Short mmCIF file of C-alpha atoms in Angstrom, two decimals:
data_model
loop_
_atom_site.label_atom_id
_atom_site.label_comp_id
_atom_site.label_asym_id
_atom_site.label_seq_id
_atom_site.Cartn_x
_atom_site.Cartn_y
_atom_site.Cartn_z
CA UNK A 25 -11.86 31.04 51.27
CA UNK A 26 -8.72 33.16 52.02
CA UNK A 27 -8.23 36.49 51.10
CA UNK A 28 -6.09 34.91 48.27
CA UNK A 29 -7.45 32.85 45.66
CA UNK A 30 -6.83 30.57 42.96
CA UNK A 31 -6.97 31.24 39.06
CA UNK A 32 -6.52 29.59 35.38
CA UNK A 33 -6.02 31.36 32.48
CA UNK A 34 -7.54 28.76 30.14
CA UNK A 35 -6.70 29.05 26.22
CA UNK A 36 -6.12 26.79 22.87
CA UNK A 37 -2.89 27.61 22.15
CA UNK A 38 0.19 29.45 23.76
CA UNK A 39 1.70 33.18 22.26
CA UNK A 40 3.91 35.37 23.21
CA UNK A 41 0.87 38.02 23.49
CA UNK A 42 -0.26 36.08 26.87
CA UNK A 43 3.49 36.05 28.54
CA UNK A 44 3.10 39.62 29.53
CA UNK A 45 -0.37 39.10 31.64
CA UNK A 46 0.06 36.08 32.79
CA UNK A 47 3.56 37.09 34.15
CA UNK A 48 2.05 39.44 36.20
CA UNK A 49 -0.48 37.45 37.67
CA UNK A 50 1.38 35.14 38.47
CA UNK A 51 3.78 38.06 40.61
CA UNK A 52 0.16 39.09 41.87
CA UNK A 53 -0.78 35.28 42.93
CA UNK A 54 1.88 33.63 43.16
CA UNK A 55 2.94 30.35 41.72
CA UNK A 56 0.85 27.70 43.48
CA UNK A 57 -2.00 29.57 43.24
CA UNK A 58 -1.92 30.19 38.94
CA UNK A 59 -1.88 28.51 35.88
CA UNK A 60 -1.84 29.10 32.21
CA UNK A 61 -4.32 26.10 30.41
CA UNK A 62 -3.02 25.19 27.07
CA UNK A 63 -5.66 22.55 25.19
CA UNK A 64 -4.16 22.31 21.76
CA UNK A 65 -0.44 22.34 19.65
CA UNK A 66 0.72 25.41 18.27
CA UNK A 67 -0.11 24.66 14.69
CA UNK A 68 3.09 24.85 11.99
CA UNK A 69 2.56 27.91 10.23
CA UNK A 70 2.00 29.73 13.60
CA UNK A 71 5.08 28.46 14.65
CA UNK A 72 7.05 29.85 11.38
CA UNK A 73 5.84 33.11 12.82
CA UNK A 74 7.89 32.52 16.12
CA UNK A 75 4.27 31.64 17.89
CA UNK A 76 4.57 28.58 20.87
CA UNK A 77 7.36 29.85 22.60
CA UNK A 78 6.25 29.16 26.20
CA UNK A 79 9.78 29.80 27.66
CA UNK A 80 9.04 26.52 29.72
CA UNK A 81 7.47 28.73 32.38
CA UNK A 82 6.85 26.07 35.41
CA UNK A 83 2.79 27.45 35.93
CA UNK A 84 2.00 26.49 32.06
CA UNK A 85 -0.21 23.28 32.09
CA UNK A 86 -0.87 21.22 28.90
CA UNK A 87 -1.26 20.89 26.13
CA UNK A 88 -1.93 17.54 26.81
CA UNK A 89 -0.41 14.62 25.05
CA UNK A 90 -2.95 11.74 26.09
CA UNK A 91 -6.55 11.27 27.98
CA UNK A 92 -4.98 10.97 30.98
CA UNK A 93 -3.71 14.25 30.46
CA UNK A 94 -6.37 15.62 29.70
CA UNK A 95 -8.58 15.01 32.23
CA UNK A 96 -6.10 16.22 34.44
CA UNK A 97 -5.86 19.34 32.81
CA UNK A 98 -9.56 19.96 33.15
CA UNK A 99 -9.79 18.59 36.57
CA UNK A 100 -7.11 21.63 37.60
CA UNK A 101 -9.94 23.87 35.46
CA UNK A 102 -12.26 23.09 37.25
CA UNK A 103 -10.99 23.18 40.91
CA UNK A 104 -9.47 26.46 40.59
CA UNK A 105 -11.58 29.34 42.12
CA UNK A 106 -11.75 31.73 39.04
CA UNK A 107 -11.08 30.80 35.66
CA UNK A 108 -10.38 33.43 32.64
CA UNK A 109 -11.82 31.22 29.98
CA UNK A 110 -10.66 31.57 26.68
CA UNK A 111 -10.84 29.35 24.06
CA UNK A 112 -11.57 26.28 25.55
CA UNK A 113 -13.81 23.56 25.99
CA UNK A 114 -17.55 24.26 26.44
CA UNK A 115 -17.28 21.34 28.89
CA UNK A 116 -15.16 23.40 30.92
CA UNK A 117 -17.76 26.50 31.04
CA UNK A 118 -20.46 24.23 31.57
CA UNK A 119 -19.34 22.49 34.57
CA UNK A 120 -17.85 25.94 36.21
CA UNK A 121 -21.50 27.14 35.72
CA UNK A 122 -22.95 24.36 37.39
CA UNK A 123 -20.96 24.64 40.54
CA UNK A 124 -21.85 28.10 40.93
CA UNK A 125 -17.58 29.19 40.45
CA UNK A 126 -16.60 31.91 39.38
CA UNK A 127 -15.89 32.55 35.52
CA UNK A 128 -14.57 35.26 33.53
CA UNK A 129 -15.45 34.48 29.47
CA UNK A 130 -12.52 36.14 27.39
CA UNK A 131 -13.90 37.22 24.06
CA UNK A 132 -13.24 39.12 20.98
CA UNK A 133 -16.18 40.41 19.35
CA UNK A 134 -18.75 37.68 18.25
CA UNK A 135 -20.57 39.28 15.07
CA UNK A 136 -17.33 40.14 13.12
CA UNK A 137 -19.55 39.15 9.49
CA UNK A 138 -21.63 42.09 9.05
CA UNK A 139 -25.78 41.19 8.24
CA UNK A 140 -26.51 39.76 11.49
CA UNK A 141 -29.87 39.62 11.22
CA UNK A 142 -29.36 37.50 8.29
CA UNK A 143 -27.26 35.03 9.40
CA UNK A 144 -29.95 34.79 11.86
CA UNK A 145 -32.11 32.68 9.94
CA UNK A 146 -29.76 29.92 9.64
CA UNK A 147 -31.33 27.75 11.94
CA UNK A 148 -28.14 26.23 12.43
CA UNK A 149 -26.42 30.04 13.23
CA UNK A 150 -29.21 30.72 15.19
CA UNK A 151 -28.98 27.42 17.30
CA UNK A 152 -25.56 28.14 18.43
CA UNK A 153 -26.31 31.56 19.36
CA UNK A 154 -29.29 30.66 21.84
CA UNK A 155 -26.77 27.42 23.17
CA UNK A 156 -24.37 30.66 23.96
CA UNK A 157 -26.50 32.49 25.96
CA UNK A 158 -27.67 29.89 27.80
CA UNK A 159 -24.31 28.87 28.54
CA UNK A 160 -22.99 32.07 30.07
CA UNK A 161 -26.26 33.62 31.27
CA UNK A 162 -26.01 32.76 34.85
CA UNK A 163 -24.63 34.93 37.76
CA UNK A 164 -21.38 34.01 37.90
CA UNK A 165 -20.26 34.30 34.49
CA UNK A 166 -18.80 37.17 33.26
CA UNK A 167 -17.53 38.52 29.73
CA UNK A 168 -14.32 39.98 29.66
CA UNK A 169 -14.80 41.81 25.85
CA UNK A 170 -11.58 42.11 24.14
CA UNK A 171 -12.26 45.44 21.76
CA UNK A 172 -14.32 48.32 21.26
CA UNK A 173 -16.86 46.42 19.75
CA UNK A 174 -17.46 43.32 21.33
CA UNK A 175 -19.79 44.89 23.85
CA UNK A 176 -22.17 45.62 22.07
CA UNK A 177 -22.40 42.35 19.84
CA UNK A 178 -23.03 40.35 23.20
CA UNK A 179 -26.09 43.02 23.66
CA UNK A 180 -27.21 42.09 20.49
CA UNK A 181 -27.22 38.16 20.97
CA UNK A 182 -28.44 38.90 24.56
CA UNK A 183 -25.71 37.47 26.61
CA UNK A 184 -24.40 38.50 29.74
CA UNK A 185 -26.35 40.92 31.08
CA UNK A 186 -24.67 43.85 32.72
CA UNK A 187 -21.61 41.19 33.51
CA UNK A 188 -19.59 42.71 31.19
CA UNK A 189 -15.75 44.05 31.57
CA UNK A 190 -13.06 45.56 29.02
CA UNK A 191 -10.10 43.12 28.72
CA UNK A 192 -7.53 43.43 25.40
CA UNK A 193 -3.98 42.03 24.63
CA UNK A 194 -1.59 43.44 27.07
CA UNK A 195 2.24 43.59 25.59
CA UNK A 196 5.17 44.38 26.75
CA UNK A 197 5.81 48.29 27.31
CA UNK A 198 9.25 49.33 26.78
CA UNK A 199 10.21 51.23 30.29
CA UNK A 200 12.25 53.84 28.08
CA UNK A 201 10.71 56.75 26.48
CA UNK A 202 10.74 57.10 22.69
CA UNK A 203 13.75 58.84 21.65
CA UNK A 204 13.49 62.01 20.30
CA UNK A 205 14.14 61.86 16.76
CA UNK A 206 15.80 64.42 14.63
CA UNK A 207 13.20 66.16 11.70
CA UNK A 208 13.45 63.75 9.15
CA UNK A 209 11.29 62.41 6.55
CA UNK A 210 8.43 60.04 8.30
CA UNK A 211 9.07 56.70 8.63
CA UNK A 212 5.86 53.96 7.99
CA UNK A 213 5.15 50.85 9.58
CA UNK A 214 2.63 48.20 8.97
CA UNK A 215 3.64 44.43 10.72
CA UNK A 216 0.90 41.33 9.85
CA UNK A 217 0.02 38.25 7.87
CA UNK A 218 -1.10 40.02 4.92
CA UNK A 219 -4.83 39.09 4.56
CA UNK A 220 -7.59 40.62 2.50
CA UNK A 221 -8.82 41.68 6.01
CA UNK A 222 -5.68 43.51 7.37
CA UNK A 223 -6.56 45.94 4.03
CA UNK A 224 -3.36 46.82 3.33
CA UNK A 225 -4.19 47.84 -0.32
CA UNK A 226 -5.80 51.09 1.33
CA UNK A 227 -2.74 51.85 3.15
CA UNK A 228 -0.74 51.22 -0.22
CA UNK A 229 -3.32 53.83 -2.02
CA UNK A 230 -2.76 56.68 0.71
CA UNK A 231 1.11 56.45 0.28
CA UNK A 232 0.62 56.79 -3.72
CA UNK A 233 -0.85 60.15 -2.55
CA UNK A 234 1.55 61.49 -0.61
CA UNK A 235 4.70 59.81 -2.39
CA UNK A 236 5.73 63.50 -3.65
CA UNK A 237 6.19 64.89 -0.10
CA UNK A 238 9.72 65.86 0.43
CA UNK A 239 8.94 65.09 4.30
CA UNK A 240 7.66 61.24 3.24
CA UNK A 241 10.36 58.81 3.95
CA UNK A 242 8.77 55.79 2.95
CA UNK A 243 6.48 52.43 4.55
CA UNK A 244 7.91 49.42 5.47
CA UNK A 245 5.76 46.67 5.19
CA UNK A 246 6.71 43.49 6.84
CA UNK A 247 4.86 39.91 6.78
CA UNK A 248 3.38 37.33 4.63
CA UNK A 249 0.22 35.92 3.48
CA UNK A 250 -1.73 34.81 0.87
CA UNK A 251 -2.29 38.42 -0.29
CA UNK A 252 1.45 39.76 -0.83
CA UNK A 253 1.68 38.81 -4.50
CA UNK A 254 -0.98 40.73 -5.12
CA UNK A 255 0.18 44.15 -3.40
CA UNK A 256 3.58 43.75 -4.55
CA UNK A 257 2.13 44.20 -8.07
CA UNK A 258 -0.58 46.98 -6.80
CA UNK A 259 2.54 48.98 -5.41
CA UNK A 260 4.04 48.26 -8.77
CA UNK A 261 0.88 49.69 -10.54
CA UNK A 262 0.75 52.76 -8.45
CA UNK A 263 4.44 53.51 -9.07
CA UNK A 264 5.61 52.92 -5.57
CA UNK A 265 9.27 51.98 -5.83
CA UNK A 266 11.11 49.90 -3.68
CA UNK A 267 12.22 52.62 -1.70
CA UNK A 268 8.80 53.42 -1.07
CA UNK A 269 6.83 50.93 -0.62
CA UNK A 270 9.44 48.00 1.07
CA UNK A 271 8.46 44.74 1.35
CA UNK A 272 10.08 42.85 3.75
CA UNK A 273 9.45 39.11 4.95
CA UNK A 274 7.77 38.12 8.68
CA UNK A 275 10.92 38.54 11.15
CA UNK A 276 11.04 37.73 14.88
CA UNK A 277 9.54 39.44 17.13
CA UNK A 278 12.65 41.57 18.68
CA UNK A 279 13.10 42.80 15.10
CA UNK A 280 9.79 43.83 15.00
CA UNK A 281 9.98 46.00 17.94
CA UNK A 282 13.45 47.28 16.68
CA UNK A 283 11.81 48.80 13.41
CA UNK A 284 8.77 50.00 15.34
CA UNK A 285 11.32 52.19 17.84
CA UNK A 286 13.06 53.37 14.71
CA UNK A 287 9.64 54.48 12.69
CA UNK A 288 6.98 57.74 13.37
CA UNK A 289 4.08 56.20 12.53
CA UNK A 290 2.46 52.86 12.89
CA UNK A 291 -1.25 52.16 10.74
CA UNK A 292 -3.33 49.60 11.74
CA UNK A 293 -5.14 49.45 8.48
CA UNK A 294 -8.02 46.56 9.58
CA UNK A 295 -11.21 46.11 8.84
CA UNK A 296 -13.69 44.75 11.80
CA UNK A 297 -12.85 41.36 11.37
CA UNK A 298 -9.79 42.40 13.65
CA UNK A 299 -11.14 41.63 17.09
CA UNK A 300 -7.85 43.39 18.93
CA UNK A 301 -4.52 43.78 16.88
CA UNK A 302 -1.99 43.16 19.55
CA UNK A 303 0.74 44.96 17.48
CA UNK A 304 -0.87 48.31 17.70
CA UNK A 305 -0.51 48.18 21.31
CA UNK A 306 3.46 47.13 20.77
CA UNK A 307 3.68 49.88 18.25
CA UNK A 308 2.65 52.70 20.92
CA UNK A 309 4.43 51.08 23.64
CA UNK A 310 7.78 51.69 21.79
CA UNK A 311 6.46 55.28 20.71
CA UNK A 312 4.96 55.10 17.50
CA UNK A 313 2.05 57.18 16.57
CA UNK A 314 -0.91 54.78 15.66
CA UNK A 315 -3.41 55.49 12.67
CA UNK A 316 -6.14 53.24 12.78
CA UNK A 317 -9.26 52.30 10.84
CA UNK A 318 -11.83 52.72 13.01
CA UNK A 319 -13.45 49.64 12.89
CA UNK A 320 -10.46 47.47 14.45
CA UNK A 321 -10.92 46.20 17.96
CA UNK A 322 -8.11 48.12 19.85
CA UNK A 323 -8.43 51.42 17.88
CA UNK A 324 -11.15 53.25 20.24
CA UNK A 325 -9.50 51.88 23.52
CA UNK A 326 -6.15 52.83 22.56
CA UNK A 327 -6.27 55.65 20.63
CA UNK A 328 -7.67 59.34 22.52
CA UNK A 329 -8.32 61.10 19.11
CA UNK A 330 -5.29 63.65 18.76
CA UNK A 331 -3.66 62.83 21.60
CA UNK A 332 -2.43 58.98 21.41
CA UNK A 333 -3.13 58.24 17.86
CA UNK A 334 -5.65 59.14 15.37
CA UNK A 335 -8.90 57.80 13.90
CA UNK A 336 -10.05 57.16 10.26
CA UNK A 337 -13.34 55.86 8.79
CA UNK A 338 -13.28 52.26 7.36
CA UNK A 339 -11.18 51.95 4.45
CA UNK A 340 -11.33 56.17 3.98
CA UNK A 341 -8.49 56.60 1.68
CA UNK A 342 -8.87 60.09 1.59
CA UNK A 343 -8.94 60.53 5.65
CA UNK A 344 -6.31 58.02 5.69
CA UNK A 345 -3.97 60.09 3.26
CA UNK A 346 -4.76 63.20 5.06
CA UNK A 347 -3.52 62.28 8.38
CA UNK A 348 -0.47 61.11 7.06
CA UNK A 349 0.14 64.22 5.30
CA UNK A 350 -0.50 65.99 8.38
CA UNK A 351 1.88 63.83 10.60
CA UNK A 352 4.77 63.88 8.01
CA UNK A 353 4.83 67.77 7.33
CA UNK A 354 4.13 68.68 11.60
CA UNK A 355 6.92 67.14 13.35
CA UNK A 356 6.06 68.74 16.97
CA UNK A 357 2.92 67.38 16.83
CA UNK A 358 4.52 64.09 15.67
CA UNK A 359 6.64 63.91 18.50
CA UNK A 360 4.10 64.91 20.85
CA UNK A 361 1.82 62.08 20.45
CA UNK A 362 4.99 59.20 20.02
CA UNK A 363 5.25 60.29 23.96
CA UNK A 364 1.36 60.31 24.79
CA UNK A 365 1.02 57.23 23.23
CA UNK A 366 3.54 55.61 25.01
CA UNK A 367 2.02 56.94 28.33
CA UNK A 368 -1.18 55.94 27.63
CA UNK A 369 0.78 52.31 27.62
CA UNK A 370 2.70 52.85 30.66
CA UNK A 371 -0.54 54.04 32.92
CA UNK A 372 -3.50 52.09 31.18
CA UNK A 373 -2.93 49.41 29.18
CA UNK A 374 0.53 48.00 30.42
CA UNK A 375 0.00 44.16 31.55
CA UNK A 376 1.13 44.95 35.58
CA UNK A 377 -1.92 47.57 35.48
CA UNK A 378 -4.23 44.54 33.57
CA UNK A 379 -3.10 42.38 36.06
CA UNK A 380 -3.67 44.77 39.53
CA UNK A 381 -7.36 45.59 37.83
CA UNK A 382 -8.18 41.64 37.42
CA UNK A 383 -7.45 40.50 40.64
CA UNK A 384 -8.81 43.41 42.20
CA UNK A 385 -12.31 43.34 40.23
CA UNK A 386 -11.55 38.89 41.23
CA UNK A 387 -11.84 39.93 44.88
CA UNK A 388 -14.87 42.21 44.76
CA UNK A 389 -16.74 39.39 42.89
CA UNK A 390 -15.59 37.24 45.20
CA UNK A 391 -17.12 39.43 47.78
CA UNK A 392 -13.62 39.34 49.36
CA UNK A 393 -13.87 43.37 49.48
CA UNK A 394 -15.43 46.51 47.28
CA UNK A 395 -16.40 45.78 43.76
CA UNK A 396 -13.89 48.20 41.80
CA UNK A 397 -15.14 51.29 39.71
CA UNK A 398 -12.09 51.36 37.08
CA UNK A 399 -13.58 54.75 34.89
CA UNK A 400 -11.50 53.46 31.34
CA UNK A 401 -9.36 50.79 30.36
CA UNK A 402 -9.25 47.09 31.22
CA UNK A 403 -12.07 45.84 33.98
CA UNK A 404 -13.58 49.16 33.53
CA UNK A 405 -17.23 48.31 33.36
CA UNK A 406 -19.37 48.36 30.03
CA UNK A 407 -22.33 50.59 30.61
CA UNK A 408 -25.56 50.53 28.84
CA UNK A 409 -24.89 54.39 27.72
CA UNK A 410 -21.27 53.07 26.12
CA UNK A 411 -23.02 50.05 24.18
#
């Protein structure tokens, strides 16, 4: 094998979350030697959101349209030296495993329902969980755990071993500082399908508590869902005016950045059914300060407690209320972390530094030189003290 090496990035569907990584990697590999595995359609109401844009990038394979296809597309799975495996077909992980390749298993976390032990007597539950392990318990698989959490549910189910790597979402980082914005009264953001999950009723709560602040400029609350009839009329209930609490529908996804680089603060209101939440990350890479529940995926990678973002306990109202007071009536501390949290994008978390990290932890599983020793941040390595 050269010092080079081959690699698909394996997944169901196409977004524009995976141009950003896979871009790099492909600068990293070049083009002969990467591909991007698509198995299935985007489906429609993914696509109202502006997902399946692939950009008709030449090293995107599939989704195939007949058999032939498809066993074409696996075939290329299969011969490639490394695969990041996503959500694909076990056929796929099964076969890699056999032939002793290398495989890196991309994963948010598995035990997002709480009562584990529980579910655990489903014999059914329980099945699947023991045809998991025994799927990716062999030497050369690896688990590359998208979110804080995800770690420590594969030590639970007893998967992986020690094999086990921080991965995320890696967006796009705008190369300009935030702009330093005059004192004015705090701008709001939250950006989503709104879902009972996403718990935007708690964020609606802490803004009825600080909707007398002279310094509060209102929250701006853009998406749709199944749950947006109902907080329209909660906001109603609480007395949150339109120029309070402002509904707006989904938009594309260069308006979304635009209203993220014209707001303070972004909250990532999620409960831990959110295995990431790629938006936070696009929310501090265009110099917003993140709030975030603590129990959401990306909110203990991203987020240094005071100094990139801040931290609040799962569905706190109170805490939740508090920091936004705090934010809207300090603006030097506002403006401090917009810039911290945009660094901690730039030098951490940007997709270039994803992609360096990959290939370079690639080659020392390869055995192709040293195994890396990344101390935080993506293919950092999950030790049993951080579980």
């Amino acid at each position: 094998m050269s010092k080079s090496f081959s690699l698909v990035y394996g997944n169901n569907i196409w977004t524009h979350h995976q141009l950003p990584i896979t871009s790099e990697l492909v600068k990293l590999l070049g083009v002969d030697r990467f591909r991007m595995a698509l198995f299935e359609e985007v489906h429609e109401d993914r696509r109202r959101m502006g997902w399946g844009e692939s950009h008709d990038c030449p090293w995107i394979i599939g989704p195939p349209q007949n058999e032939a296809q498809r066993v074409e597309l696996v075939k290329q799975c299969l011969d490639a030296d490394v695969m990041v495996y996503g959500s694909c077909p076990r056929e796929i992980l099964r076969a890699r495993t056999s032939a002793g390749k290398l495989t890196l298993v991309s994963s948010e976390r598995m035990l997002k329902k709480p009562y584990h032990h529980l579910r655990m007597l489903n014999p059914r539950y329980s099945a699947g969980i023991r045809k998991y392990r025994a799927d990716v318990n062999h030497p050369n698989v690896h688990s590359l755990a998208i979110g804080h959490y995800a770690p420590e549910d594969l030590a639970t189910i007893g998967a992986f071993g020690e094999r086990v790597w921080r991965w995320g979402y890696f967006v796009d980082v705008n190369p300009a500082p935030p702009v330093t914005a005059p004192d004015r009264p705090i701008k709001i953001l939250w950006v989503g399908r709104l879902l009972a999950l996403k718990n935007v009723d708690v964020l609606l709560r802490a803004i009825a508590k600080i909707k007398h602040l002279p310094q509060f400029g209102g929250c701006d609350i853009v998406g749709d869902g199944p749950e947006k009839s109902r907080l329209m009329s909660l906001a109603r209930r609480l007395n949150l005016t339109p120029e309070l609490a402002r509904f707006h529908p989904s938009v594309p996804f260069a308006e979304v950045r635009r209203l993220m680089q014209e707001s303070d603060v972004y909250v990532l209101s999620s409960n831990r059914h959110e295995g990431w939440g790629a938006v936070s990350g696009e929310a501090m890479s265009e110099g917003c300060v993140l709030v975030a529940n603590d129990r959401a995926g990306a909110a203990r990678e991203l987020i240094i407690e005071g100094e990139t973002g801040f931290l609040y306990h799962n569905s706190n109202l109170e805490e939740l209320a508090s920091l936004l007071e705090r934010l809207a009536n300090d603006y030097p501390l506002r403006m401090k972390v917009r810039r911290q949290a945009w660094e901690r994008m730039q030098t951490v978390w940007h997709p270039r530094v994803a992609a360096e990290r990959l290939v370079s932890l690639c080659h020392g599983l390869l055995g192709m030189e040293k195994l890396p020793d990344f101390q935080e941040g993506p293919c950092s390595k999950i030790k049993k003290n951080q579980i």
